[in-house]
Amino acid sequence: MIRVAQLALLLTACFLLSACATGEKVIKIGAAVSESGRYAQEGNLTRQGYLLWEEWVNERGGIDVGGEKYEVELIMYDDRSDPDRTAELVAQLIDEDEVDFILGPYSSTLTQPAIEVAENRGVILVEATGASERLFEQSFENLFAVMTPAGSYTESALRLLADLGAKSVVIAYADALFPMSVAEGAEAWAKQYGMDVLAVEGYPQDVTDVSGIVSRFKALEPDVFVGGGYFNDTVLFVRASKELDFNPKATVMTVGPTNPALIDEVGADANYLVGPTQWEPSMSYRGDYFGSASDYAELFRQKWGELPVYQSASSTAAALALQLAIEAAGSLDSAAVRAALRNLDTDTYYGPISFDAYGKNTAKPMGAIQIQDGKVLVVAPVDAAAAEVVFPAPGWEDR
């Protein structure tokens, strides 16, 4: 008869053998994502996109690697919106958690230290929200990004506004990688479309008062104001612009206008803001995975109780791109997956994905939205538009 102690040892051995066997067919993927700090709003959207993909792929049996199914184990830590902590966590994920691949954090500012660590260790990082052109000028072999780069963020909006008669623009940007790339791109696009650039002004990332910038811009009487920043920057500029009655014919802000939380924050004052968008549920994109843009949006709504914004859709797309590359490689070997990513050319619910030699997705165009009557509506490109842009925007008292 087997004694209790012997039985316990036998059960433990069986459990360990089972765990080891299971571990042989698990792909561990890590991410440092902001759940607190400056980027908490956008970081949570990124996190939701990753978690949706993890659940979706595992429900379908996992990732096919050379004919064998591997379950996905996603390991995420809060980087607290701190670049130093991002670097520490990515190192921990690779060195201690022994992840096979890394998914990017939110923002270019945090992607920079993340890819530096991953590159040093030869680990692939696929990311969704680090759009700064400068990330792709450093010859990283392991960086791949599914979004349209930041330099092109304002192209669709400024072309549309120029066609409607806008003649001048002022530009403000936060002192961080992504906003600086947005500003550089906006200045170039404005000039290309025949607009005079009256002023370009930077400000600290942790700014709490932008009234000085708004006052100086108001005196210049521009047709268009472009703000390159994040969600909190949009809130600051909207409030200061209303208080100082700065009312250009169009206001183009990055990140904030596409997030319905902005309407909760500033109410009707959000109306008529224009914002670049990587993706919206109403776009006509479709692929073999997740179906159409609207199909993805409904799946997201079922899981999270709300419709997705582009940061979440981008994050799921980054994970999907990594999945497709692993399956095409038929291997978890970094060199094979890296080659598969470079050869990836696919249509998805998020739009086309095809990486150039620098890891940029050069296939996907940028869109633009405008908030009208509290709704986020696509206004460009024209073939994907759900509404015509209101130009010039009404005064603050009429919003």
XYZ file of C-alpha atoms in Angstrom:
399
model
C 0.000 0.000 0.000
C 1.272 3.453 -0.886
C 1.694 5.592 2.180
C 0.385 9.177 2.334
C 3.891 10.677 2.069
C 4.695 8.495 -0.916
C 1.402 9.437 -2.547
C 2.126 13.108 -1.990
C 5.529 12.755 -3.594
C 4.035 10.855 -6.508
C 1.368 13.515 -7.075
C 3.953 16.287 -6.879
C 6.145 14.512 -9.412
C 3.184 14.067 -11.736
C 2.252 17.720 -11.385
C 5.790 18.856 -12.154
C 6.028 16.578 -15.151
C 2.717 17.920 -16.423
C 3.810 21.499 -15.838
C 7.056 20.887 -17.672
C 5.215 19.275 -20.528
C 2.822 22.190 -20.680
C 5.712 24.628 -20.457
C 7.228 23.126 -23.593
C 4.192 24.390 -25.487
C 3.790 27.838 -24.003
C 4.940 31.050 -25.640
C 5.746 33.634 -23.001
C 5.279 37.216 -24.121
C 6.076 40.177 -21.886
C 5.060 43.829 -21.754
C 5.683 46.809 -19.489
C 2.485 48.854 -19.689
C 1.487 51.991 -17.787
C -1.302 51.366 -15.298
C -0.366 54.473 -13.312
C 1.403 57.779 -13.896
C 1.198 60.190 -16.820
C 0.250 57.566 -19.405
C -2.234 55.586 -17.286
C -5.210 56.514 -19.489
C -3.565 55.348 -22.705
C -1.624 52.542 -21.015
C -4.837 50.911 -19.868
C -6.153 51.030 -23.444
C -2.956 49.318 -24.603
C -3.302 46.685 -21.904
C -6.909 45.950 -22.904
C -5.863 45.393 -26.518
C -3.174 42.905 -25.511
C -5.459 40.998 -23.134
C -8.178 40.711 -25.773
C -5.702 39.116 -28.187
C -4.391 36.709 -25.528
C -7.896 35.475 -24.751
C -8.860 35.298 -28.424
C -5.808 33.317 -29.564
C -5.928 30.875 -26.632
C -9.620 30.191 -27.195
C -8.618 29.052 -30.685
C -6.032 26.642 -29.356
C -3.045 28.975 -29.307
C -0.382 29.764 -31.905
C 0.513 27.140 -34.515
C 4.282 26.613 -34.463
C 5.358 24.095 -37.063
C 2.171 22.071 -36.655
C 2.079 22.197 -32.852
C -0.209 24.475 -30.849
C 1.376 26.721 -28.233
C -0.658 28.505 -25.594
C 0.153 32.183 -24.998
C 1.148 33.376 -21.537
C 1.141 37.157 -21.376
C 3.158 38.681 -18.515
C 2.602 42.398 -17.888
C 3.916 44.801 -15.266
C 3.092 48.435 -14.480
C 5.943 50.701 -15.602
C 4.302 53.682 -13.830
C 4.975 55.816 -16.940
C 8.642 55.941 -15.920
C 11.295 55.270 -18.634
C 13.813 53.925 -16.106
C 11.261 51.495 -14.713
C 10.293 50.443 -18.245
C 13.913 49.487 -18.919
C 14.149 47.596 -15.617
C 10.936 45.686 -16.265
C 11.847 44.700 -19.823
C 15.176 43.399 -18.505
C 13.310 41.474 -15.807
C 10.878 40.018 -18.322
C 13.739 38.762 -20.490
C 16.289 37.747 -17.853
C 14.062 36.414 -15.064
C 10.679 35.610 -16.595
C 12.410 34.303 -19.724
C 9.827 35.605 -22.157
C 10.225 34.737 -25.814
C 9.089 38.096 -27.189
C 8.189 41.599 -26.005
C 5.153 43.736 -26.839
C 5.694 47.477 -26.579
C 4.710 49.906 -23.825
C 2.572 52.970 -24.460
C 4.286 56.013 -26.029
C 7.508 56.615 -27.888
C 9.102 57.905 -24.693
C 8.783 54.482 -23.054
C 9.353 52.474 -26.227
C 12.847 53.950 -26.540
C 14.252 52.366 -23.324
C 12.238 49.198 -23.947
C 13.770 48.578 -27.367
C 17.260 49.489 -26.142
C 17.054 46.664 -23.592
C 15.411 44.215 -26.002
C 17.904 44.995 -28.768
C 20.828 44.445 -26.425
C 19.466 40.986 -25.631
C 18.450 40.096 -29.185
C 14.734 39.901 -28.342
C 12.057 41.001 -30.806
C 9.769 43.854 -29.715
C 6.562 44.472 -31.656
C 4.818 47.653 -30.654
C 1.618 49.565 -31.227
C 1.928 53.111 -29.937
C 5.538 54.290 -30.219
C 5.189 56.294 -33.404
C 8.129 58.698 -33.240
C 10.197 58.713 -36.434
C 13.335 58.855 -34.298
C 12.742 55.321 -33.054
C 13.238 54.078 -36.596
C 16.375 56.090 -37.292
C 18.548 54.071 -34.898
C 18.927 50.873 -36.953
C 17.258 48.583 -34.408
C 17.013 45.059 -35.823
C 14.309 43.926 -33.416
C 11.814 46.816 -33.532
C 8.561 46.476 -35.474
C 5.650 48.923 -35.248
C 2.181 48.452 -36.724
C 1.007 52.077 -36.572
C 1.470 54.873 -39.086
C 4.567 56.863 -37.965
C 4.098 60.154 -36.096
C 5.453 62.322 -38.898
C 2.351 61.448 -40.927
C -0.182 61.926 -38.120
C -1.468 65.300 -39.303
C -1.138 64.755 -43.057
C -4.775 63.819 -43.772
C -6.202 66.554 -41.541
C -3.980 69.349 -42.866
C -4.576 68.352 -46.482
C -8.343 68.408 -45.856
C -8.222 71.800 -44.106
C -5.981 73.308 -46.805
C -8.447 72.166 -49.451
C -11.167 74.013 -47.496
C -9.188 77.244 -47.511
C -6.995 77.221 -44.380
C -4.008 79.490 -44.969
C -2.019 79.560 -41.710
C -1.101 77.310 -38.801
C 0.504 77.431 -35.356
C 1.979 74.340 -33.702
C 2.570 73.430 -30.039
C 4.163 70.205 -28.870
C 5.186 68.473 -25.667
C 8.902 67.910 -25.179
C 8.854 64.162 -25.853
C 9.729 61.918 -28.793
C 6.231 61.367 -30.210
C 4.981 64.988 -30.001
C 8.237 66.310 -31.476
C 7.825 63.999 -34.473
C 4.193 65.113 -34.833
C 5.273 68.768 -34.818
C 8.041 68.224 -37.365
C 5.598 66.401 -39.615
C 2.867 69.016 -39.166
C 5.247 71.816 -40.126
C 6.328 69.935 -43.245
C 2.771 69.020 -44.292
C 1.473 72.553 -43.697
C 4.166 73.995 -45.947
C 3.559 71.323 -48.566
C -0.127 72.237 -48.671
C 0.578 75.949 -48.986
C -0.058 77.117 -45.424
C 2.086 79.645 -43.601
C 3.578 78.325 -40.343
C 3.298 81.308 -38.009
C 4.830 79.738 -34.887
C 6.132 76.457 -33.487
C 6.454 76.236 -29.712
C 7.462 73.403 -27.378
C 6.544 72.971 -23.718
C 7.580 70.645 -20.843
C 5.936 67.223 -20.579
C 4.673 67.919 -17.086
C 3.129 71.300 -17.956
C 0.027 72.282 -15.973
C -0.660 75.704 -17.512
C -0.638 76.416 -21.260
C -2.342 79.825 -21.116
C 0.881 81.593 -22.131
C 1.139 79.580 -25.340
C -2.544 80.090 -26.076
C -2.267 83.870 -25.549
C 0.690 84.141 -27.923
C -1.023 82.009 -30.549
C -4.267 83.983 -30.285
C -2.406 87.195 -31.146
C -1.222 85.598 -34.409
C -4.816 84.858 -35.566
C -4.060 81.497 -37.252
C -6.595 79.495 -39.210
C -5.410 76.198 -37.669
C -3.926 75.243 -34.317
C -2.067 71.915 -34.135
C -1.270 70.413 -30.744
C 1.087 67.474 -30.506
C 0.722 65.796 -27.130
C -1.303 63.306 -25.125
C -4.748 63.092 -23.547
C -3.986 65.452 -20.662
C -2.499 68.033 -23.040
C -5.730 68.136 -25.021
C -7.696 68.837 -21.847
C -5.337 71.675 -20.891
C -5.484 73.320 -24.318
C -9.258 73.048 -24.619
C -9.793 74.676 -21.233
C -7.225 77.432 -21.808
C -8.537 78.131 -25.325
C -12.080 78.556 -24.073
C -11.011 80.726 -21.141
C -8.976 83.014 -23.414
C -11.433 82.800 -26.338
C -8.842 81.382 -28.708
C -10.981 80.071 -31.549
C -9.113 79.245 -34.763
C -11.100 77.880 -37.670
C -9.837 74.383 -36.821
C -8.045 72.795 -33.867
C -6.139 69.566 -34.514
C -5.002 67.660 -31.405
C -3.287 64.275 -31.178
C -4.476 61.415 -28.928
C -7.220 63.247 -27.007
C -10.049 63.723 -29.551
C -10.249 60.028 -30.487
C -10.890 59.018 -26.873
C -14.546 59.252 -25.724
C -13.194 60.000 -22.243
C -12.384 63.502 -23.503
C -16.086 64.222 -23.918
C -16.654 63.055 -20.346
C -13.853 65.387 -19.240
C -14.709 68.639 -21.068
C -18.254 68.044 -22.318
C -19.495 70.053 -25.303
C -16.202 71.973 -25.447
C -14.784 68.909 -27.217
C -17.084 69.488 -30.196
C -15.380 70.349 -33.500
C -11.940 69.245 -32.384
C -10.125 67.357 -35.145
C -7.825 64.467 -34.303
C -5.564 62.119 -36.242
C -6.592 58.495 -35.875
C -4.833 55.239 -36.572
C -8.128 53.383 -36.693
C -11.873 53.679 -36.097
C -14.587 50.977 -35.970
C -16.359 52.522 -38.975
C -13.387 52.062 -41.316
C -13.663 49.492 -44.080
C -10.621 47.396 -43.129
C -10.996 43.604 -43.035
C -8.788 40.544 -42.656
C -8.810 36.798 -42.056
C -8.417 37.304 -38.294
C -11.028 39.187 -36.247
C -12.985 39.935 -39.435
C -13.794 43.591 -40.134
C -13.041 46.707 -38.111
C -16.613 46.666 -36.833
C -16.356 42.946 -35.973
C -13.294 43.661 -33.859
C -15.059 46.573 -32.186
C -17.987 44.356 -31.223
C -15.689 41.669 -29.812
C -13.915 44.329 -27.764
C -17.250 45.694 -26.533
C -18.339 42.242 -25.417
C -15.165 41.833 -23.350
C -14.697 45.319 -21.947
C -18.201 46.844 -22.042
C -17.198 49.738 -24.300
C -16.123 50.335 -27.874
C -12.389 50.425 -28.554
C -10.313 53.448 -29.500
C -7.312 53.177 -31.759
C -4.739 52.540 -29.027
C -6.485 49.281 -28.132
C -6.984 48.246 -31.750
C -3.312 49.011 -32.460
C -2.200 46.895 -29.517
C -4.208 43.884 -30.604
C -2.818 44.346 -34.118
C 0.771 44.350 -32.817
C 0.181 41.059 -31.036
C -1.538 39.648 -34.127
C 1.418 40.634 -36.321
C 3.755 38.773 -33.968
C 1.459 35.738 -34.058
C 1.368 35.705 -37.872
C 5.152 35.948 -38.048
C 5.634 33.073 -35.595
C 3.224 30.931 -37.594
C 4.903 31.847 -40.891
C 8.314 31.031 -39.415
C 7.072 27.766 -37.926
C 9.536 28.419 -35.153
C 10.236 30.476 -32.031
C 13.764 31.177 -33.203
C 14.319 34.939 -33.183
C 16.114 35.040 -36.524
C 13.312 33.104 -38.230
C 10.546 35.223 -36.678
C 12.448 38.418 -37.482
C 12.692 37.376 -41.128
C 8.985 36.515 -41.164
C 8.115 39.953 -39.775
C 10.178 41.613 -42.502
C 8.282 39.593 -45.114
C 4.846 40.090 -43.568
C 2.289 41.568 -45.968
C -1.266 41.184 -44.761
C -4.638 42.894 -44.568
C -6.286 43.084 -41.156
C -9.241 44.665 -39.345
C -6.715 47.386 -38.404
C -5.552 47.998 -41.945
C -2.661 46.699 -44.059
C 0.540 45.677 -42.254
C 3.867 45.521 -44.074
C 7.188 46.479 -42.471
C 10.067 48.252 -44.169
C 13.746 47.700 -43.378
C 13.460 49.989 -40.338
C 10.448 48.208 -38.830
C 7.877 50.838 -39.845
C 4.475 49.852 -41.215
C 4.562 51.721 -44.507
C 1.317 50.253 -45.842
C -1.303 51.930 -43.639
C -2.575 55.492 -44.229
C -3.590 57.831 -41.413
C -7.173 58.945 -40.870
C -8.750 61.961 -39.189
C -11.832 62.393 -37.037
C -13.898 65.307 -35.819
C -16.078 65.369 -32.733
C -19.587 66.433 -33.744
C -22.500 66.504 -31.294
C -20.458 64.419 -28.875
C -19.688 61.726 -31.470
C -16.282 60.777 -32.876
C -16.757 60.724 -36.664
C -14.258 59.912 -39.409
C -13.811 62.867 -41.796
C -10.721 61.706 -43.729
C -9.743 59.982 -45.903
C -12.842 60.797 -47.919
C -13.513 57.190 -48.979
C -13.734 56.199 -45.292
C -15.507 59.324 -44.036
C -18.684 59.097 -41.972
C -19.271 62.876 -42.014
C -18.069 66.107 -43.599
C -15.748 68.219 -41.490
C -17.313 71.358 -39.987
C -15.075 74.259 -41.054
C -14.764 76.868 -39.742
C -15.588 75.695 -36.216
C -18.298 77.673 -34.360
C -17.350 79.943 -31.476
C -17.161 78.562 -27.926
C -20.577 79.940 -27.061
C -22.159 77.870 -29.846
C -20.702 74.488 -28.937
